[in-house]
Coordinates of C-alpha atoms in Angstrom, one line a residue:
Chain N
M1 CA -116.1 95.5 -170.1
L2 CA -113.5 94.1 -167.8
K3 CA -112.9 90.4 -168.3
S4 CA -113.2 87.7 -165.6
R5 CA -109.7 86.5 -164.8
I6 CA -108.3 83.0 -164.4
I7 CA -105.3 82.8 -162.2
P8 CA -103.2 79.7 -161.7
C9 CA -101.5 79.7 -158.3
L10 CA -98.1 78.2 -157.7
D11 CA -97.2 77.4 -154.0
V12 CA -93.4 77.3 -153.9
N13 CA -91.5 75.4 -151.3
E14 CA -87.7 74.9 -151.5
G15 CA -87.7 75.8 -155.2
R16 CA -90.5 73.4 -156.2
V17 CA -94.2 73.9 -156.7
V18 CA -96.2 72.0 -154.1
K19 CA -99.9 71.5 -153.4
G20 CA -101.5 70.6 -150.1
V21 CA -104.9 70.1 -148.5
K22 CA -106.0 72.7 -145.9
F23 CA -102.4 74.0 -146.2
Q24 CA -100.9 70.6 -145.0
N25 CA -99.5 67.4 -146.6
L26 CA -97.6 69.2 -149.4
R27 CA -96.8 67.2 -152.5
D28 CA -94.6 68.0 -155.5
A29 CA -96.2 69.6 -158.5
G30 CA -93.3 70.7 -160.7
D31 CA -90.8 73.5 -161.5
P32 CA -92.1 77.0 -160.9
V33 CA -90.4 78.6 -163.9
E34 CA -91.5 75.9 -166.3
L35 CA -95.0 75.8 -165.0
S36 CA -95.3 79.6 -165.2
F37 CA -94.6 79.7 -168.9
H38 CA -96.8 76.6 -169.4
Y39 CA -99.8 78.4 -167.9
Q40 CA -99.0 81.7 -169.7
D41 CA -99.0 79.8 -173.0
Q42 CA -102.3 78.2 -172.1
G43 CA -103.9 81.7 -171.7
A44 CA -103.6 82.4 -168.0
D45 CA -104.5 86.1 -167.3
E46 CA -102.0 86.4 -164.5
L47 CA -100.0 84.2 -162.1
V48 CA -99.7 84.1 -158.3
L49 CA -96.6 82.7 -156.7
L50 CA -96.9 82.0 -153.0
D51 CA -93.7 81.4 -151.1
V52 CA -94.6 78.8 -148.5
T53 CA -91.0 78.2 -147.3
A54 CA -89.8 78.9 -143.8
T55 CA -86.2 79.8 -143.9
R56 CA -84.4 83.0 -144.9
Q57 CA -82.1 81.1 -147.2
E58 CA -85.0 79.7 -149.1
R59 CA -86.6 83.1 -149.4
I60 CA -83.5 84.5 -151.0
A61 CA -83.7 81.6 -153.5
M62 CA -87.3 82.6 -154.1
L63 CA -86.1 86.0 -155.4
E64 CA -84.1 84.2 -158.1
T65 CA -87.1 82.2 -159.1
I66 CA -89.1 85.4 -159.4
E67 CA -86.4 86.9 -161.6
K68 CA -86.4 83.9 -163.9
V69 CA -90.2 83.9 -164.2
R70 CA -90.3 87.6 -164.8
Q71 CA -87.8 87.5 -167.6
K72 CA -90.2 85.4 -169.8
L73 CA -93.6 86.4 -168.4
S74 CA -95.7 88.9 -170.4
I75 CA -98.6 88.8 -168.0
P76 CA -98.9 90.2 -164.4
L77 CA -97.2 88.4 -161.5
T78 CA -98.4 88.5 -157.9
V79 CA -96.0 87.2 -155.2
G80 CA -96.9 86.5 -151.6
G81 CA -95.8 84.6 -148.6
G82 CA -93.7 85.6 -145.6
I83 CA -93.7 89.4 -146.4
G84 CA -93.1 91.2 -143.1
S85 CA -92.1 94.7 -144.0
I86 CA -92.2 97.3 -146.8
E87 CA -88.5 96.4 -147.5
D88 CA -89.6 92.8 -148.2
A89 CA -92.2 94.1 -150.6
G90 CA -89.7 96.3 -152.3
R91 CA -87.3 93.3 -152.8
L92 CA -90.0 91.3 -154.5
L93 CA -91.0 94.2 -156.7
N94 CA -87.4 94.7 -157.7
A95 CA -87.1 91.0 -158.5
G96 CA -90.0 91.4 -160.9
A97 CA -93.3 91.0 -159.1
D98 CA -96.1 93.4 -160.3
K99 CA -98.2 93.0 -157.2
V100 CA -97.3 91.9 -153.6
S101 CA -99.7 90.0 -151.4
I102 CA -99.5 90.5 -147.7
N103 CA -101.3 88.3 -145.1
S104 CA -100.2 87.7 -141.5
A105 CA -98.0 90.8 -141.4
A106 CA -101.0 93.0 -142.4
V107 CA -103.0 91.5 -139.5
R108 CA -100.2 92.2 -137.1
N109 CA -99.5 95.6 -138.5
P110 CA -102.3 97.1 -140.6
D111 CA -100.2 100.2 -141.2
L112 CA -98.2 98.1 -143.6
I113 CA -101.1 98.2 -146.0
E114 CA -101.1 102.0 -146.0
A115 CA -97.3 102.2 -146.2
M116 CA -97.2 99.9 -149.3
S117 CA -100.1 101.6 -151.0
T118 CA -98.6 105.1 -150.5
R119 CA -95.1 104.0 -151.6
Y120 CA -96.0 101.6 -154.5
G121 CA -99.6 102.3 -155.3
A122 CA -102.9 100.5 -154.5
Q123 CA -102.7 98.5 -157.7
C124 CA -99.8 96.5 -156.4
T125 CA -101.0 96.1 -152.8
V126 CA -102.9 92.9 -152.5
V127 CA -104.3 91.8 -149.1
A128 CA -104.6 88.1 -148.8
I129 CA -107.2 86.9 -146.3
D130 CA -107.4 83.2 -145.2
A131 CA -110.6 82.5 -143.3
K132 CA -112.8 79.7 -142.0
K133 CA -116.5 79.6 -140.9
N134 CA -116.9 79.9 -137.2
G135 CA -120.4 80.3 -136.0
D136 CA -121.9 83.3 -137.7
I137 CA -118.7 84.8 -138.9
F138 CA -115.8 84.0 -141.2
Q139 CA -112.8 84.0 -138.9
V140 CA -109.4 85.2 -140.2
L141 CA -106.5 82.8 -139.9
T142 CA -102.8 83.7 -140.1
R143 CA -99.5 81.9 -140.2
S144 CA -100.6 79.5 -143.0
G145 CA -103.8 78.8 -141.3
T146 CA -102.3 77.8 -137.9
T147 CA -103.4 80.9 -135.9
A148 CA -107.0 81.9 -135.4
E149 CA -107.4 85.7 -135.1
A150 CA -110.3 87.5 -133.3
I151 CA -111.2 89.2 -136.6
D152 CA -114.1 88.8 -139.0
A153 CA -113.0 88.4 -142.6
V154 CA -115.7 90.8 -143.9
A155 CA -114.8 93.6 -141.5
W156 CA -111.1 93.0 -142.3
A157 CA -111.6 93.3 -146.0
V158 CA -113.5 96.6 -145.5
R159 CA -110.6 97.9 -143.3
A160 CA -108.0 96.8 -145.8
E161 CA -109.8 98.8 -148.5
A162 CA -109.9 101.9 -146.2
L163 CA -106.1 101.5 -145.6
G164 CA -105.4 101.6 -149.4
A165 CA -105.4 97.9 -150.5
G166 CA -106.1 97.5 -154.3
E167 CA -107.3 93.9 -154.3
I168 CA -108.4 91.1 -151.9
L169 CA -107.2 87.5 -152.3
L170 CA -109.8 85.6 -150.4
T171 CA -109.0 81.9 -149.5
S172 CA -111.3 79.6 -147.8
F173 CA -109.4 77.4 -145.3
D174 CA -112.4 75.0 -145.2
R175 CA -112.3 74.5 -148.9
D176 CA -108.6 74.7 -149.7
G177 CA -107.6 71.6 -151.7
T178 CA -110.9 69.8 -151.0
R179 CA -112.3 70.2 -154.6
S180 CA -115.7 71.0 -153.2
G181 CA -116.1 74.4 -154.8
Y182 CA -115.4 78.0 -153.5
D183 CA -117.0 79.1 -150.3
L184 CA -119.8 81.1 -151.9
P185 CA -121.4 82.5 -148.7
M186 CA -118.0 83.9 -147.7
L187 CA -117.4 85.3 -151.2
S188 CA -120.8 87.0 -151.3
A189 CA -120.3 88.5 -147.8
V190 CA -116.9 90.0 -148.7
T191 CA -117.8 91.2 -152.3
S192 CA -121.0 92.9 -151.1
A193 CA -119.3 94.7 -148.2
C194 CA -116.0 95.7 -149.9
A195 CA -115.7 97.7 -153.1
L196 CA -112.3 96.2 -154.1
P197 CA -111.9 93.5 -156.7
V198 CA -111.8 90.1 -155.0
I199 CA -110.0 86.9 -156.2
A200 CA -111.8 83.8 -155.0
S201 CA -109.5 81.0 -153.8
G202 CA -109.7 77.5 -152.3
G203 CA -111.8 74.5 -153.5
A204 CA -112.1 74.8 -157.3
D205 CA -112.4 71.5 -159.1
S206 CA -114.6 72.4 -162.1
V207 CA -115.6 75.2 -164.4
A208 CA -119.0 75.1 -162.7
H209 CA -117.3 76.1 -159.5
M210 CA -115.7 79.0 -161.3
V211 CA -119.0 80.1 -162.8
E212 CA -120.6 80.1 -159.3
A213 CA -117.7 82.2 -158.0
F214 CA -118.2 84.8 -160.7
Q215 CA -121.9 84.9 -160.1
H216 CA -121.2 85.5 -156.4
G217 CA -119.1 88.6 -157.2
A218 CA -115.6 87.3 -157.8
H219 CA -113.5 89.4 -160.2
A220 CA -111.0 86.6 -160.6
V221 CA -110.7 82.9 -159.6
L222 CA -107.5 81.3 -158.4
A223 CA -107.0 77.6 -158.9
A224 CA -104.1 75.2 -158.4
S225 CA -104.9 71.5 -158.3
I226 CA -107.2 71.7 -161.3
F227 CA -104.3 72.9 -163.5
H228 CA -101.3 71.1 -161.8
D229 CA -103.0 67.7 -162.2
A230 CA -103.6 68.6 -165.9
K231 CA -107.3 67.9 -165.3
M232 CA -108.0 70.9 -167.6
T233 CA -105.9 73.5 -169.4
V234 CA -106.5 77.2 -168.8
G235 CA -107.7 77.4 -172.5
E236 CA -110.3 74.6 -171.9
V237 CA -111.5 76.4 -168.8
K238 CA -111.9 79.6 -170.7
R239 CA -113.8 78.0 -173.6
K240 CA -116.3 76.5 -171.1
L241 CA -116.6 79.8 -169.2
T242 CA -117.4 81.6 -172.5
A243 CA -120.0 79.0 -173.3
A244 CA -121.5 79.6 -169.8
G245 CA -121.8 83.4 -170.6
I246 CA -118.7 84.5 -168.6
Q247 CA -116.6 87.1 -170.5
V248 CA -112.9 86.1 -170.5
R249 CA -109.8 87.2 -172.3
N250 CA -109.3 85.3 -175.6
G251 CA -105.5 85.3 -175.4
Chain W
M1 CA -81.0 102.5 -177.2
I2 CA -84.2 102.8 -175.3
Q3 CA -83.9 105.3 -172.4
I4 CA -86.3 104.6 -169.6
I5 CA -86.9 107.6 -167.4
N6 CA -86.3 106.5 -163.8
T7 CA -88.6 108.6 -161.7
G8 CA -87.9 106.2 -158.9
V9 CA -91.6 105.8 -158.2
A10 CA -92.4 103.2 -160.8
N11 CA -91.8 99.4 -160.8
I12 CA -90.2 98.9 -164.2
R13 CA -88.8 95.3 -164.0
S14 CA -91.6 94.0 -166.2
L15 CA -90.9 96.7 -168.8
Q16 CA -87.2 95.9 -168.9
A17 CA -88.0 92.2 -169.3
A18 CA -90.3 93.0 -172.2
F19 CA -87.6 95.0 -174.0
D20 CA -85.1 92.1 -173.3
R21 CA -87.6 89.6 -174.9
L22 CA -87.8 91.9 -178.0
G23 CA -84.0 92.1 -178.1
C24 CA -83.8 95.9 -177.5
A25 CA -81.1 97.4 -175.4
W26 CA -82.4 99.7 -172.7
N27 CA -80.9 102.0 -170.1
L28 CA -82.3 103.8 -167.0
T29 CA -81.8 107.6 -167.2
V30 CA -82.4 110.7 -165.2
S31 CA -80.5 112.9 -167.6
A32 CA -82.2 115.7 -169.5
E33 CA -79.5 115.5 -172.2
E34 CA -80.2 111.8 -172.8
I35 CA -83.9 112.4 -172.9
E36 CA -83.3 115.0 -175.6
S37 CA -81.0 112.9 -177.7
A38 CA -82.1 109.3 -177.3
S39 CA -83.6 107.5 -180.3
H40 CA -86.4 106.1 -178.0
V41 CA -87.6 107.3 -174.5
V42 CA -90.1 105.7 -172.2
L43 CA -92.0 107.6 -169.4
P44 CA -93.2 104.7 -167.3
G45 CA -95.3 105.0 -164.2
V46 CA -97.3 103.4 -161.5
G47 CA -98.0 105.1 -158.2
A48 CA -99.2 108.5 -157.4
F49 CA -99.5 111.5 -159.8
A50 CA -98.0 114.0 -157.2
A51 CA -95.0 111.8 -156.4
A52 CA -94.2 111.4 -160.1
T53 CA -94.5 115.1 -161.0
Q54 CA -92.3 116.0 -157.9
S55 CA -89.7 113.5 -159.0
I56 CA -89.7 114.9 -162.6
D57 CA -89.2 118.4 -161.2
Q58 CA -86.5 117.5 -158.7
L59 CA -84.6 115.7 -161.4
G60 CA -85.0 118.8 -163.7
L61 CA -86.6 116.7 -166.5
R62 CA -89.8 118.6 -167.1
N63 CA -88.7 120.7 -170.1
A64 CA -86.7 117.9 -171.7
I65 CA -89.8 115.6 -171.7
I66 CA -92.2 118.4 -173.0
D67 CA -89.8 119.5 -175.7
R68 CA -89.2 115.9 -176.9
I69 CA -92.9 115.1 -177.2
N70 CA -93.7 118.4 -178.9
R71 CA -91.0 117.7 -181.5
L72 CA -93.4 115.0 -182.8
E73 CA -90.7 112.9 -184.6
S74 CA -89.0 111.5 -181.5
P75 CA -90.3 108.0 -180.5
T76 CA -91.7 108.4 -176.9
L77 CA -93.8 105.9 -175.0
C78 CA -95.8 106.9 -172.0
I79 CA -97.3 104.1 -169.9
C80 CA -100.1 104.2 -167.4
L81 CA -99.4 107.1 -165.0
G82 CA -97.0 108.2 -167.7
M83 CA -100.0 108.9 -170.0
Q84 CA -101.8 110.8 -167.2
L85 CA -98.7 112.9 -166.7
L86 CA -99.2 114.4 -170.1
C87 CA -102.3 116.2 -168.7
E88 CA -102.5 119.6 -167.0
S89 CA -103.6 118.0 -163.7
S90 CA -105.3 115.0 -162.0
E91 CA -108.2 114.7 -159.6
E92 CA -105.8 112.4 -157.7
S93 CA -103.6 115.3 -156.5
K94 CA -105.2 118.6 -157.4
L95 CA -102.3 120.8 -156.5
A96 CA -99.7 118.8 -158.6
K97 CA -98.8 120.3 -161.9
G98 CA -98.8 117.8 -164.8
L99 CA -96.7 118.2 -168.0
G100 CA -99.6 120.1 -169.6
I101 CA -98.9 118.7 -173.1
I102 CA -102.6 118.1 -173.4
P103 CA -105.1 120.6 -171.9
H104 CA -107.1 117.9 -169.9
A105 CA -107.4 116.6 -166.4
T106 CA -107.7 113.0 -165.4
T107 CA -110.6 112.0 -163.2
R108 CA -111.4 109.0 -161.0
F109 CA -113.7 106.2 -162.2
G110 CA -117.3 106.5 -161.1
D111 CA -119.0 104.7 -158.2
K112 CA -120.6 102.1 -160.4
V113 CA -117.4 100.1 -160.9
K114 CA -114.7 98.5 -158.6
I115 CA -111.7 100.8 -158.2
P116 CA -108.9 100.3 -159.2
Q117 CA -109.7 98.8 -162.5
L118 CA -107.6 95.7 -162.3
G119 CA -107.5 93.2 -165.1
W120 CA -108.0 92.8 -168.9
N121 CA -110.2 95.0 -171.0
E122 CA -110.7 95.7 -174.7
V123 CA -108.8 98.5 -176.3
R124 CA -110.4 99.8 -179.5
P125 CA -108.7 102.4 -181.8
L126 CA -111.1 105.1 -183.0
N127 CA -108.7 106.1 -185.8
N128 CA -105.9 104.4 -187.7
G129 CA -103.3 103.9 -185.1
P130 CA -100.2 102.0 -184.1
F131 CA -102.2 98.9 -183.1
T132 CA -105.3 96.9 -183.8
T133 CA -108.1 96.2 -181.4
G134 CA -106.9 93.9 -178.6
E135 CA -107.1 93.0 -174.9
A136 CA -104.8 94.8 -172.5
Y137 CA -104.0 94.7 -168.8
F138 CA -105.0 97.7 -166.8
A139 CA -104.3 98.8 -163.2
N140 CA -105.7 102.3 -162.7
S141 CA -108.1 104.3 -160.7
Y142 CA -108.0 107.5 -162.8
R143 CA -108.4 108.0 -166.5
L144 CA -108.8 110.5 -169.4
K145 CA -112.4 110.9 -170.5
T146 CA -112.1 112.7 -173.8
A147 CA -109.5 112.6 -176.5
P148 CA -107.4 115.7 -177.0
D149 CA -107.6 117.6 -180.3
G150 CA -104.9 116.6 -182.7
W151 CA -104.3 113.2 -181.2
G152 CA -105.4 109.7 -182.4
A153 CA -107.2 107.8 -179.7
A154 CA -108.4 104.4 -178.6
E155 CA -111.3 103.8 -176.2
T156 CA -112.2 101.2 -173.5
N157 CA -115.4 100.7 -171.6
Y158 CA -115.3 100.5 -167.8
G159 CA -118.6 101.9 -166.3
G160 CA -118.7 104.1 -169.4
K161 CA -116.1 104.9 -172.1
F162 CA -112.7 106.3 -171.4
I163 CA -109.6 107.0 -173.5
S164 CA -107.2 104.1 -173.1
S165 CA -104.5 105.3 -175.5
I166 CA -103.6 108.4 -177.5
W167 CA -100.9 109.0 -180.1
R168 CA -99.4 111.9 -182.1
G169 CA -96.3 111.9 -184.2
R170 CA -94.0 109.2 -182.8
T171 CA -95.5 109.6 -179.3
L172 CA -97.7 106.8 -178.0
A173 CA -99.4 106.9 -174.6
C174 CA -101.1 103.9 -173.1
Q175 CA -103.3 103.8 -170.0
F176 CA -102.8 100.0 -170.1
H177 CA -99.5 98.1 -169.6
P178 CA -98.3 96.8 -172.9
E179 CA -95.5 95.0 -171.1
L180 CA -98.1 93.0 -169.2
S181 CA -100.5 92.5 -172.0
G182 CA -99.3 89.2 -173.5
I183 CA -98.5 88.7 -177.2
W184 CA -100.8 91.6 -178.2
G185 CA -99.0 93.9 -175.8
E186 CA -95.6 92.9 -177.2
S187 CA -96.9 93.8 -180.7
V188 CA -97.8 97.3 -179.4
L189 CA -94.2 97.7 -178.2
T190 CA -92.8 96.4 -181.5
Q191 CA -95.0 98.8 -183.4
W192 CA -93.7 101.7 -181.4
I193 CA -90.1 100.6 -181.7
E194 CA -90.2 99.6 -185.4
G195 CA -88.1 101.3 -188.0
I196 CA -85.4 102.5 -185.7
T197 CA -82.3 100.6 -184.7
C198 CA -82.2 100.1 -180.9

């Protein structure tokens, strides 16, 4: 049986890991290379590195960070943030990413999902969806949460699947950094409509939140603050999940 | 020296990094001669079955790979799609011709499970093999359902049992990614490499 995955997420800005609330007010949380190995040693099942920098120069520096992380990492690495083309995706894969996550560019140009999936395979094509509740729907946001799109997150996940995506990284804008738990209605809506594995993201502050996410169909949970603030180690989280009846990898 | 066959369709940085960590020199090759003579050869693979078989044929490597594996004593490692390529064919691309070293076809996982299988799952050897039971990282939509005659095999459960690894002589084929499977995965690579200077 497939194990439920625990994925620490590192938002990287100007070569440092940062953490914000609702994608704003970024504060320093450490060195990305050191933190990656630290979480691997704790038993992380994979890592996500999100490049939240704005300039081209910083993006080139990000490639060096990925190379350094890859050299010592023996678990899968997903990289996202600012990917605009299949060439960008190729550069990240060459630097050592195993999966590439696309967000705004996929909304602007859905054909990019199909192109990536055809060229590199569905297993490395992750579609990241940021969304917030708006009336009866979960509205997709792009450009780090600054632009509201006239798209429903559930319909978008289904379309991404049809275009060849292999995984959905679903982040709740409303919950991001708020420590109030994952957005369970949004998670249920997406996991019941879309057959792809879904990574729940945004709002985790406890193991109970993670248990809820798995019970609502998540295949993996992403968390940042909970680990960066050393509130809990990945190992402690896994022991508690096991006690709650969730099957996780022992390593 | 470990020669990694560069079909051009696989992302192999993680594999190279894993060999670096184990202190083993590697090289990328598209040479039939090197595939024949190298102490160790890896047939990696992510991506599509048809693209990989096409690439192998365009590079003229088909016979070199088949001969090497059928010699039994030449250490050869086939990873993920690399394992599926040993088959006659795949449901993924019905017209593409696999290496045909084992007389099987790979099929897509059933409707009961999320496809692709992405994540960690238990690998359990059915016979004495090159590794003990462990947890491995998988990223696949197609799989081998039954073990070929004359090969050792390990199985994994994902909406029913499938064959997650096979071995014969010094050839080891893994549906999972040992290079992404933590400490246990590194031990699988070490077992395969062991005994030969690289």
